[in-house]
Amino acid sequence: MSDLGALPVQAYLLACVLAGVIGLGLGRDAWNDRAEPGGTEVALYLLCGGGISLLYALRVVSASELVMVVTLNLATPLIAAVPGIWMAFVLAFSGHDRWRTEERVVALATPAFVWVLAAWSSGTHGLSRRSLTTVTESPFTLLSFELGLADVGFLLYAYALCVVGVLVVVDLYNRTGNRYRLQTFVILLGTLIPFLAGAVTVIDVGSYAHVEWFPTALVVHGVFLYGTVFWLGTLDAAVVARDTAVEVMQDPVIVAGSDGQIRDLNPAAEELLPPDAVGSSLSTVFPQLAVGVERPIAIGGRQFDIQADPITDPRGTDRGHVFLLRDVTARERRQAELKRREAELERQNERLEDFAGVVSHDLRNPLSAATAAVELARYDDGEAADALDRAANAHERMDDLIEGLLSLATAGKSVDSLDRVSLDGTVRRVWSRLETADAMLSVEGSDATVLADGDRLEQLLSNLFRNAVEHAGDDVSVRVDIERRGDGVALAVADDGPGVPASQRSQVTERGVSLGGGTGLGLAIVGDIADAHGWELEVEESDAGGARFVISGIEPAED
């Protein structure tokens, strides 16, 4: 029996007991939270380490050689399981669960199982623990034995698995980038402790040649693994994501854990998100990635389609999501251009239909009237003058219709280039070119320089002025208001004529609709020109009770 009053024995026993308690306690906690990748393996590793430490402490304090042998044999399967558990942890932690097939597990466990049987039956064959006896190294009384062939084989097997596991962790260290190198570094650092402790035990370095140092070292290593998995946070989402989204991808990749925290970004994603995005809540940093968000999403003037893929472990547990953002800006621009062209074609088709309707109906009526008047003039001299007047009026109406049709053919054509246009100057210039008789024009509001097709803006104003003169009389008063609004500049043309009934204001801009016997094309052309620019046209009542046409949404020119 060891001298329990000696300080070295007391210190060693305290270390073993403390390691045993810590190993069993943390092992139980890890087992309860074993859903974490590698959590089950960490729990088993700590439980084995804690059991080995307590059994070794019992061997040190025991006065019976039989008890020492029994505790040694009880610790043997725990020692044999440690290398395999370590390898299983490494594979789970590094995302290589697919390597853990049943055949490989059996292959890894077979050497350990054979060694346990050899150690337990060493008295019959001498392949393990030869010359087993008690020795006294004051103040310790310990078991002593020589390594047999089976022991040497198990040591080589154990250290081989240790080295292979280290190489896998080193590969993980190189794969995961700087953010997760702390975890892998902690694992590698912890691995040195049982590695060196085992070597010191076998080589017999120090004053106490038969004291075994690896039981407590196993627990210390287990604490390192526990801290990595449950304190620092495992690589769960990041490791799996790195296999599919590499650093060099041009498309942004965002990895979020099951807790909604951002775990990893590739360089393309780092350009989109704030510098402190990693570790922050995904819903806070990037709310557009919420499930069910409308796609594509706009970010910084670019359009992205979102591909969200879940990350699950072999047990099907949710570990987070990988979000792949595909830049579809060019595609969306092409689709917008296609829609614009389709809309333009629809407008053109509508104008063609209107054109055909006017030609087949509106032009045919005055032409028939003119033909009838001419025929009447031929056969009835008394009615000749009146018939010719009717023919002249019909021809004049045909001329107006033809002019209107020519304007209608180009009014709705899309605006490809915009000019800097002064609204005040354009209004006064158009008014001066028209035959306005005694009509009066007033312009209110400060001048505004806007972006528009100058020729078509003049045509729009000309049609509105003619509409006012034709329907309100030669002495009409026309007022033009220039207003600056939140959505741009608004231009309003009002008169003091009879106005437009409220029930017909939505119809007067349709083709062929006229309230005063006109062609029904003038206001339709105004509407087409406004639509081609993306402006809004509204018909209202003026302050004088007449008609007021408001064109809003005109884009101001930048100074």
Coordinates of C-alpha atoms in Angstrom, one line a residue:
M1 CA 0.0 0.0 0.0
S2 CA 1.3 3.4 -0.9
D3 CA 2.2 5.9 2.0
L4 CA -1.0 8.0 2.1
G5 CA 0.7 10.5 4.4
A6 CA 3.4 11.3 1.8
L7 CA 2.9 14.6 -0.1
P8 CA 3.6 13.1 -3.6
V9 CA 1.0 10.3 -3.0
Q10 CA -1.5 12.8 -1.7
A11 CA -0.9 15.1 -4.7
Y12 CA -1.2 12.3 -7.2
L13 CA -4.3 10.9 -5.6
L14 CA -5.9 14.3 -5.5
A15 CA -5.1 14.8 -9.2
C16 CA -6.6 11.4 -10.1
V17 CA -9.7 11.8 -8.0
L18 CA -10.3 15.4 -9.2
A19 CA -9.7 14.2 -12.8
G20 CA -12.1 11.3 -12.3
V21 CA -14.9 13.6 -10.9
I22 CA -14.4 16.2 -13.6
G23 CA -14.4 13.5 -16.3
L24 CA -17.5 11.8 -15.1
G25 CA -19.3 15.1 -14.4
L26 CA -18.5 16.7 -17.8
G27 CA -19.1 13.3 -19.5
R28 CA -22.6 13.3 -18.1
D29 CA -23.3 16.8 -19.2
A30 CA -21.9 16.1 -22.6
W31 CA -24.1 13.0 -22.9
N32 CA -27.2 15.1 -22.1
D33 CA -26.2 17.6 -24.9
R34 CA -24.8 15.0 -27.3
A35 CA -26.8 16.4 -30.2
E36 CA -23.8 18.6 -31.0
P37 CA -21.5 17.2 -33.7
G38 CA -18.9 15.1 -31.8
G39 CA -20.9 15.5 -28.5
T40 CA -21.4 11.8 -28.1
E41 CA -17.8 11.0 -28.6
V42 CA -16.7 13.7 -26.2
A43 CA -19.1 12.3 -23.6
L44 CA -17.6 8.7 -24.0
Y45 CA -14.1 10.1 -24.0
L46 CA -14.6 11.9 -20.7
L47 CA -16.4 9.0 -19.1
C48 CA -13.6 6.7 -20.1
G49 CA -10.9 9.1 -18.8
G50 CA -12.8 9.7 -15.6
G51 CA -13.2 6.0 -15.0
I52 CA -9.5 5.2 -15.7
S53 CA -8.5 8.0 -13.3
L54 CA -10.7 6.8 -10.4
L55 CA -9.6 3.1 -11.0
Y56 CA -6.0 4.1 -11.0
A57 CA -6.4 6.1 -7.7
L58 CA -8.0 3.0 -6.2
R59 CA -5.0 0.9 -7.4
V60 CA -2.6 3.4 -5.7
V61 CA -4.4 3.3 -2.3
S62 CA -5.0 -0.4 -2.3
A63 CA -3.0 -2.7 0.0
S64 CA -4.0 -5.9 -1.9
E65 CA -2.3 -7.0 -5.0
L66 CA -5.5 -8.7 -6.1
V67 CA -7.5 -5.5 -5.9
M68 CA -4.7 -3.8 -7.9
V69 CA -5.0 -6.5 -10.6
V70 CA -8.8 -6.3 -10.7
T71 CA -8.8 -2.5 -11.0
L72 CA -6.1 -2.8 -13.8
N73 CA -8.3 -5.3 -15.7
L74 CA -11.4 -3.1 -15.2
A75 CA -9.5 -0.1 -16.7
T76 CA -8.2 -2.2 -19.6
P77 CA -11.4 -1.9 -21.9
L78 CA -11.7 1.7 -21.1
I79 CA -8.1 2.3 -22.2
A80 CA -8.7 0.2 -25.3
A81 CA -11.7 2.3 -26.3
V82 CA -10.0 5.7 -26.1
P83 CA -8.1 5.6 -29.4
G84 CA -11.2 4.6 -31.3
I85 CA -13.4 7.2 -29.6
W86 CA -10.8 9.8 -30.5
M87 CA -10.9 8.8 -34.1
A88 CA -14.7 8.8 -34.1
F89 CA -14.7 12.3 -32.6
V90 CA -12.3 13.6 -35.3
L91 CA -14.4 12.3 -38.1
A92 CA -17.7 13.7 -36.6
F93 CA -16.1 17.0 -35.9
S94 CA -14.5 17.5 -39.3
G95 CA -17.7 16.6 -41.2
H96 CA -16.5 13.2 -42.4
D97 CA -19.3 11.1 -41.0
R98 CA -19.6 9.3 -44.3
W99 CA -16.3 7.6 -43.5
R100 CA -17.7 6.0 -40.4
T101 CA -19.2 2.9 -42.0
E102 CA -20.0 -0.2 -40.0
E103 CA -17.1 -2.1 -41.7
R104 CA -14.6 0.6 -40.7
V105 CA -15.9 0.8 -37.2
V106 CA -15.5 -3.0 -36.8
A107 CA -12.0 -2.8 -38.3
L108 CA -10.9 0.0 -35.9
A109 CA -12.4 -1.8 -32.9
T110 CA -10.9 -5.2 -33.6
P111 CA -7.2 -4.5 -32.5
A112 CA -8.5 -3.0 -29.3
F113 CA -10.8 -5.9 -28.6
V114 CA -8.0 -8.4 -29.3
W115 CA -5.7 -6.5 -26.9
V116 CA -8.2 -6.6 -24.1
L117 CA -8.6 -10.3 -24.4
A118 CA -4.8 -10.7 -24.5
A119 CA -4.4 -8.5 -21.4
W120 CA -7.0 -10.4 -19.5
S121 CA -5.5 -13.8 -20.3
S122 CA -1.9 -12.8 -20.1
G123 CA -1.2 -15.4 -17.5
T124 CA -1.7 -18.2 -20.0
H125 CA 0.3 -17.0 -23.0
G126 CA 2.6 -14.2 -21.9
L127 CA 1.7 -12.0 -24.9
S128 CA 0.7 -9.1 -22.6
R129 CA 1.8 -7.8 -19.1
R130 CA 4.5 -10.2 -18.4
S131 CA 6.0 -10.5 -14.9
L132 CA 3.1 -8.8 -13.3
T133 CA 4.0 -8.0 -9.6
T134 CA 3.9 -5.2 -7.1
V135 CA 6.9 -2.9 -6.6
T136 CA 7.6 -0.2 -4.0
E137 CA 9.0 3.1 -5.1
S138 CA 8.8 5.0 -1.9
P139 CA 6.3 6.4 -1.1
F140 CA 4.3 4.5 -3.9
T141 CA 3.4 0.8 -4.0
L142 CA 2.5 0.0 -7.6
L143 CA 2.0 -2.8 -10.1
S144 CA 4.9 -3.5 -12.4
F145 CA 4.9 -5.5 -15.6
E146 CA 6.8 -5.8 -18.8
L147 CA 5.2 -5.0 -22.1
G148 CA 4.4 -8.1 -24.2
L149 CA 4.0 -8.4 -27.9
A150 CA 0.3 -7.6 -27.7
D151 CA 1.0 -4.5 -25.6
V152 CA 3.5 -3.2 -28.2
G153 CA 1.0 -3.8 -31.0
F154 CA -1.8 -1.9 -29.1
L155 CA 0.6 1.0 -28.4
L156 CA 1.4 1.2 -32.1
Y157 CA -2.3 1.0 -33.0
A158 CA -3.2 3.7 -30.5
Y159 CA -0.5 6.1 -31.5
A160 CA -1.3 5.5 -35.2
L161 CA -4.9 6.5 -34.6
C162 CA -3.7 9.5 -32.7
V163 CA -1.5 10.6 -35.5
V164 CA -4.2 10.0 -38.2
G165 CA -6.6 12.0 -36.1
V166 CA -4.1 14.9 -35.8
L167 CA -3.6 14.9 -39.6
V168 CA -7.4 15.1 -40.1
V169 CA -7.6 18.0 -37.7
V170 CA -4.7 19.7 -39.4
D171 CA -6.5 19.4 -42.7
L172 CA -9.6 20.9 -41.1
Y173 CA -7.4 23.7 -39.8
N174 CA -6.3 24.5 -43.3
R175 CA -9.8 24.2 -44.8
T176 CA -11.9 26.3 -42.5
G177 CA -10.1 29.6 -42.6
N178 CA -9.1 32.0 -39.8
R179 CA -12.5 32.2 -38.1
Y180 CA -12.5 28.6 -37.0
R181 CA -8.8 28.0 -36.5
L182 CA -9.2 28.6 -32.7
Q183 CA -11.3 25.5 -32.3
T184 CA -8.9 23.3 -34.4
F185 CA -5.9 24.8 -32.6
V186 CA -7.4 23.9 -29.2
I187 CA -8.0 20.4 -30.3
L188 CA -4.4 20.0 -31.5
L189 CA -3.0 21.5 -28.3
G190 CA -5.1 19.2 -26.2
T191 CA -3.9 16.2 -28.1
L192 CA -0.3 16.8 -27.1
I193 CA -1.2 16.2 -23.4
P194 CA -2.1 12.4 -23.5
F195 CA 0.4 11.9 -26.3
L196 CA 3.3 13.1 -24.2
A197 CA 1.9 11.6 -21.0
G198 CA 1.7 8.2 -22.6
A199 CA 5.2 8.5 -23.9
V200 CA 6.5 9.4 -20.5
T201 CA 4.7 6.5 -18.9
V202 CA 6.2 4.0 -21.3
I203 CA 9.7 5.4 -21.4
D204 CA 9.8 5.8 -17.6
V205 CA 11.0 9.4 -17.3
G206 CA 11.3 10.9 -13.8
S207 CA 11.7 9.8 -10.3
Y208 CA 8.8 7.4 -10.2
A209 CA 9.2 4.9 -13.1
H210 CA 6.1 2.9 -12.5
V211 CA 3.6 5.8 -12.0
E212 CA 1.3 6.2 -14.9
W213 CA 0.6 9.8 -16.0
F214 CA -1.9 9.3 -18.8
P215 CA -5.1 8.8 -16.8
T216 CA -5.3 12.4 -15.7
A217 CA -4.0 13.5 -19.1
L218 CA -6.9 11.8 -20.8
V219 CA -9.3 13.8 -18.7
V220 CA -7.4 17.1 -19.5
H221 CA -7.6 16.2 -23.2
G222 CA -11.3 15.5 -22.8
V223 CA -11.8 18.9 -21.2
F224 CA -10.1 20.5 -24.2
L225 CA -12.5 18.6 -26.5
Y226 CA -15.5 19.5 -24.3
G227 CA -14.6 23.2 -24.4
T228 CA -14.2 23.1 -28.2
V229 CA -17.6 21.5 -28.8
F230 CA -19.7 23.1 -26.1
W231 CA -18.0 26.4 -25.3
L232 CA -16.2 27.7 -28.4
G233 CA -18.9 26.3 -30.7
T234 CA -18.4 23.5 -33.2
L235 CA -17.8 24.0 -36.9
D236 CA -21.1 22.2 -37.7
A237 CA -22.5 24.4 -40.4
A238 CA -19.2 25.9 -41.5
V239 CA -17.4 22.6 -42.2
V240 CA -20.1 21.1 -44.3
A241 CA -20.6 24.4 -46.2
R242 CA -16.9 24.6 -47.1
D243 CA -17.2 21.4 -49.0
T244 CA -19.8 23.0 -51.4
A245 CA -19.0 26.7 -51.3
V246 CA -15.3 27.5 -51.6
E247 CA -13.6 30.7 -51.0
V248 CA -13.1 31.5 -54.6
M249 CA -16.8 31.5 -55.6
Q250 CA -17.9 34.7 -57.2
D251 CA -21.4 34.3 -55.8
P252 CA -21.9 35.3 -52.2
V253 CA -22.3 32.4 -49.7
I254 CA -23.7 32.9 -46.2
V255 CA -23.7 30.1 -43.6
A256 CA -26.1 30.3 -40.7
G257 CA -26.3 27.9 -37.7
S258 CA -29.5 26.4 -36.3
D259 CA -29.6 29.2 -33.8
G260 CA -30.0 31.8 -36.6
Q261 CA -26.5 33.2 -36.1
I262 CA -24.2 33.8 -39.0
R263 CA -21.3 31.3 -38.8
D264 CA -19.3 31.9 -42.0
L265 CA -19.1 34.1 -45.1
N266 CA -17.1 33.8 -48.3
P267 CA -15.3 36.9 -49.6
A268 CA -18.1 37.8 -52.0
A269 CA -20.6 37.8 -49.1
E270 CA -18.2 39.9 -47.0
E271 CA -18.5 42.7 -49.6
L272 CA -22.3 42.8 -49.0
L273 CA -22.5 42.5 -45.3
P274 CA -21.1 44.6 -42.4
P275 CA -17.6 43.7 -41.1
D276 CA -19.1 42.3 -37.8
A277 CA -21.7 40.1 -39.5
V278 CA -20.2 36.8 -38.4
G279 CA -21.7 36.0 -35.0
S280 CA -24.6 38.3 -35.5
S281 CA -28.2 37.3 -36.0
L282 CA -29.1 36.6 -39.7
S283 CA -32.5 38.2 -39.3
T284 CA -30.9 41.4 -38.0
V285 CA -28.1 41.7 -40.5
F286 CA -29.8 40.3 -43.6
P287 CA -33.6 40.2 -43.1
Q288 CA -34.2 39.6 -46.8
L289 CA -33.0 36.0 -46.4
A290 CA -36.0 35.1 -44.2
V291 CA -37.9 32.1 -45.4
G292 CA -40.6 33.0 -47.9
V293 CA -39.0 36.3 -48.9
E294 CA -39.9 37.5 -52.4
R295 CA -37.2 36.6 -54.9
P296 CA -35.1 38.0 -56.4
I297 CA -34.0 40.6 -53.9
A298 CA -32.2 43.9 -54.5
I299 CA -29.0 44.6 -52.7
G300 CA -26.9 47.6 -53.5
G301 CA -28.3 48.1 -57.0
R302 CA -27.8 44.4 -57.8
Q303 CA -30.4 41.6 -58.1
F304 CA -29.9 38.2 -56.4
D305 CA -31.7 34.9 -56.6
I306 CA -31.5 33.0 -53.3
Q307 CA -30.9 29.3 -52.9
A308 CA -31.3 28.1 -49.4
D309 CA -30.1 24.6 -48.5
P310 CA -30.5 23.0 -45.0
I311 CA -27.5 21.5 -43.2
T312 CA -28.2 18.3 -41.3
D313 CA -26.0 15.8 -39.5
P314 CA -26.3 12.0 -40.1
R315 CA -29.0 11.9 -37.5
G316 CA -31.1 14.4 -39.4
T317 CA -30.7 17.1 -36.9
D318 CA -31.0 20.7 -38.2
R319 CA -27.6 22.4 -38.1
G320 CA -28.4 25.5 -40.0
H321 CA -28.6 26.7 -43.6
V322 CA -26.3 27.6 -46.5
F323 CA -27.6 30.6 -48.5
L324 CA -26.2 30.9 -52.1
L325 CA -26.8 34.3 -53.7
R326 CA -26.7 34.2 -57.5
D327 CA -26.3 37.5 -59.2
V328 CA -29.1 37.8 -61.8
T329 CA -28.8 41.6 -62.4
A330 CA -28.2 41.1 -66.1
R331 CA -31.0 38.6 -66.4
E332 CA -33.5 41.0 -64.6
R333 CA -32.4 43.9 -66.9
R334 CA -33.0 41.8 -70.0
Q335 CA -36.4 40.8 -68.7
A336 CA -37.3 44.4 -67.9
E337 CA -36.2 45.4 -71.4
L338 CA -38.3 42.6 -72.8
K339 CA -41.3 43.7 -70.9
R340 CA -40.8 47.2 -72.0
R341 CA -40.6 46.1 -75.6
E342 CA -43.7 44.0 -75.2
A343 CA -45.6 46.9 -73.8
E344 CA -44.4 49.1 -76.7
L345 CA -45.6 46.5 -79.2
E346 CA -48.9 46.3 -77.5
R347 CA -49.2 50.1 -77.7
Q348 CA -48.2 50.0 -81.4
N349 CA -50.8 47.3 -82.1
E350 CA -53.5 49.4 -80.3
R351 CA -52.5 52.4 -82.5
L352 CA -52.7 50.3 -85.6
E353 CA -56.1 49.1 -84.6
D354 CA -57.2 52.6 -84.0
F355 CA -55.6 53.7 -87.2
A356 CA -57.6 51.0 -89.1
G357 CA -60.8 52.1 -87.3
V358 CA -60.3 55.7 -88.2
V359 CA -59.5 54.9 -91.8
S360 CA -62.4 52.5 -92.2
H361 CA -65.0 54.7 -90.4
D362 CA -64.1 58.3 -89.7
L363 CA -62.4 59.0 -93.0
R364 CA -65.0 57.1 -95.0
N365 CA -67.9 59.3 -93.7
P366 CA -66.5 62.7 -94.8
L367 CA -65.3 61.1 -98.0
S368 CA -68.9 59.9 -98.7
A369 CA -70.3 63.3 -97.8
A370 CA -67.8 65.0 -100.1
T371 CA -68.6 62.6 -103.0
A372 CA -72.4 63.1 -102.5
A373 CA -72.0 66.9 -102.4
V374 CA -70.0 67.0 -105.6
E375 CA -72.5 64.8 -107.4
L376 CA -75.3 67.1 -106.2
A377 CA -73.4 70.1 -107.6
R378 CA -73.2 68.4 -111.0
Y379 CA -76.9 67.9 -111.4
D380 CA -78.4 70.8 -109.4
D381 CA -77.0 74.2 -110.2
G382 CA -79.1 75.8 -107.5
E383 CA -77.6 73.7 -104.8
A384 CA -74.0 73.8 -106.1
A385 CA -72.6 76.4 -103.8
D386 CA -74.0 74.8 -100.7
A387 CA -72.9 71.3 -101.8
L388 CA -69.4 72.5 -102.5
D389 CA -69.2 74.1 -99.1
R390 CA -70.2 70.7 -97.6
A391 CA -67.5 69.0 -99.7
A392 CA -64.9 71.6 -98.6
N393 CA -65.8 71.0 -94.9
A394 CA -65.6 67.2 -95.4
H395 CA -62.2 67.6 -97.0
E396 CA -61.1 69.9 -94.1
R397 CA -62.2 67.2 -91.6
M398 CA -60.3 64.6 -93.6
D399 CA -57.2 66.7 -93.5
D400 CA -57.5 67.1 -89.7
L401 CA -58.0 63.3 -89.4
I402 CA -55.0 62.6 -91.5
E403 CA -52.9 65.0 -89.5
G404 CA -54.2 63.4 -86.3
L405 CA -53.4 59.9 -87.5
L406 CA -49.8 60.9 -88.4
S407 CA -49.4 62.3 -84.9
L408 CA -51.0 59.2 -83.3
A409 CA -48.6 56.9 -85.2
T410 CA -45.6 58.4 -83.3
A411 CA -47.2 59.7 -80.1
G412 CA -46.9 56.4 -78.1
K413 CA -43.5 55.4 -79.4
S414 CA -41.0 54.8 -76.6
V415 CA -38.8 57.6 -75.6
D416 CA -35.2 56.6 -76.3
S417 CA -33.4 59.9 -75.6
L418 CA -34.3 62.8 -73.3
D419 CA -33.4 66.5 -73.7
R420 CA -33.1 69.2 -71.1
V421 CA -36.2 71.3 -71.7
S422 CA -37.4 74.5 -70.1
L423 CA -41.1 74.2 -69.4
D424 CA -41.8 77.9 -69.3
G425 CA -40.0 78.5 -72.6
T426 CA -41.7 75.6 -74.3
V427 CA -45.1 76.7 -73.2
R428 CA -44.7 80.2 -74.6
R429 CA -43.0 79.0 -77.8
V430 CA -45.9 76.6 -78.6
W431 CA -48.5 79.2 -77.8
S432 CA -46.9 81.7 -80.1
R433 CA -47.1 79.4 -83.1
L434 CA -50.8 78.7 -82.8
E435 CA -53.7 80.7 -84.2
T436 CA -55.3 81.6 -80.9
A437 CA -57.4 84.7 -81.9
D438 CA -58.3 86.6 -78.7
A439 CA -57.3 83.7 -76.4
M440 CA -55.1 84.7 -73.4
L441 CA -52.3 82.7 -71.9
S442 CA -50.9 83.0 -68.3
V443 CA -48.0 80.9 -66.9
E444 CA -47.8 80.6 -63.1
G445 CA -44.9 79.1 -61.1
S446 CA -41.2 79.2 -61.4
D447 CA -39.6 77.7 -64.5
A448 CA -38.3 74.2 -64.3
T449 CA -35.8 72.4 -66.5
V450 CA -37.0 68.8 -67.1
L451 CA -35.9 65.7 -69.0
A452 CA -38.3 65.0 -72.0
D453 CA -38.5 64.5 -75.7
G454 CA -38.7 68.1 -76.8
D455 CA -40.7 67.6 -80.0
R456 CA -43.3 65.4 -78.4
L457 CA -43.7 67.7 -75.4
E458 CA -44.4 70.6 -77.8
Q459 CA -47.0 68.3 -79.5
L460 CA -48.6 67.6 -76.2
L461 CA -48.9 71.3 -75.3
S462 CA -50.1 72.1 -78.8
N463 CA -53.0 69.6 -78.6
L464 CA -54.0 70.8 -75.1
F465 CA -54.1 74.5 -76.3
R466 CA -56.0 73.6 -79.4
N467 CA -58.5 71.6 -77.3
A468 CA -59.0 74.7 -75.1
V469 CA -59.6 77.0 -78.1
E470 CA -61.9 74.6 -79.9
H471 CA -64.1 73.8 -76.9
A472 CA -64.0 77.1 -74.9
G473 CA -64.0 79.6 -77.8
D474 CA -61.7 82.1 -79.3
D475 CA -61.6 84.3 -76.2
V476 CA -60.7 81.5 -73.8
S477 CA -58.2 82.2 -71.0
V478 CA -55.6 79.4 -70.6
R479 CA -53.6 79.1 -67.5
V480 CA -50.5 76.9 -67.2
D481 CA -49.2 76.0 -63.7
I482 CA -45.7 74.7 -63.2
E483 CA -45.4 72.9 -59.8
R484 CA -42.5 71.1 -58.0
R485 CA -43.7 68.0 -56.1
G486 CA -42.1 65.1 -54.3
D487 CA -42.3 62.8 -57.3
G488 CA -41.0 65.4 -59.7
V489 CA -42.4 68.3 -61.7
A490 CA -46.1 68.7 -62.5
L491 CA -47.5 70.7 -65.5
A492 CA -51.2 71.7 -65.5
V493 CA -53.1 73.3 -68.4
A494 CA -56.5 74.8 -67.4
D495 CA -59.2 76.9 -69.2
D496 CA -62.4 78.7 -68.4
G497 CA -64.5 76.9 -70.8
P498 CA -67.5 74.5 -70.2
G499 CA -65.2 71.8 -68.8
V500 CA -65.6 68.1 -68.8
P501 CA -68.4 66.4 -66.9
A502 CA -67.1 64.2 -64.0
S503 CA -68.6 61.1 -65.5
Q504 CA -66.7 61.5 -68.8
R505 CA -63.2 62.6 -67.5
S506 CA -61.9 59.1 -67.6
Q507 CA -63.0 58.7 -71.3
V508 CA -62.0 61.9 -73.0
T509 CA -58.4 60.7 -73.5
E510 CA -59.5 57.6 -75.3
R511 CA -59.2 57.5 -79.1
G512 CA -62.3 58.5 -81.0
V513 CA -64.0 60.2 -78.0
S514 CA -64.9 63.9 -78.6
L515 CA -67.3 66.1 -76.7
G516 CA -67.4 68.8 -79.3
G517 CA -67.5 67.1 -82.7
G518 CA -63.7 66.9 -83.1
T519 CA -61.7 64.0 -84.4
G520 CA -61.3 62.4 -81.0
L521 CA -57.5 62.0 -81.5
G522 CA -56.1 65.2 -79.9
L523 CA -56.4 64.2 -76.2
A524 CA -55.6 60.5 -77.1
I525 CA -52.3 61.7 -78.5
V526 CA -51.7 63.7 -75.2
G527 CA -52.2 60.5 -73.3
D528 CA -49.9 58.4 -75.5
I529 CA -47.1 61.0 -75.2
A530 CA -47.5 61.0 -71.4
D531 CA -47.4 57.2 -71.2
A532 CA -44.3 57.1 -73.4
H533 CA -42.5 59.3 -70.9
G534 CA -43.9 57.4 -67.9
W535 CA -45.9 60.4 -66.8
E536 CA -49.4 60.5 -65.2
L537 CA -52.3 62.3 -66.9
E538 CA -55.3 63.4 -64.9
V539 CA -58.4 65.4 -65.9
E540 CA -59.8 67.8 -63.4
E541 CA -62.0 70.8 -63.1
S542 CA -60.3 74.2 -63.2
D543 CA -60.9 77.0 -60.7
A544 CA -63.0 78.8 -63.4
G545 CA -65.1 75.7 -63.9
G546 CA -63.4 74.6 -67.1
A547 CA -61.2 71.7 -67.9
R548 CA -57.8 71.2 -66.2
F549 CA -55.3 68.6 -67.5
V550 CA -52.5 67.7 -65.1
I551 CA -49.3 65.9 -66.2
S552 CA -47.3 64.7 -63.2
G553 CA -44.1 62.7 -62.6
I554 CA -42.0 64.7 -65.0
E555 CA -38.3 64.1 -64.1
P556 CA -36.4 67.3 -63.3
A557 CA -33.0 67.7 -64.9
E558 CA -30.0 67.7 -62.5
D559 CA -28.2 71.0 -62.1

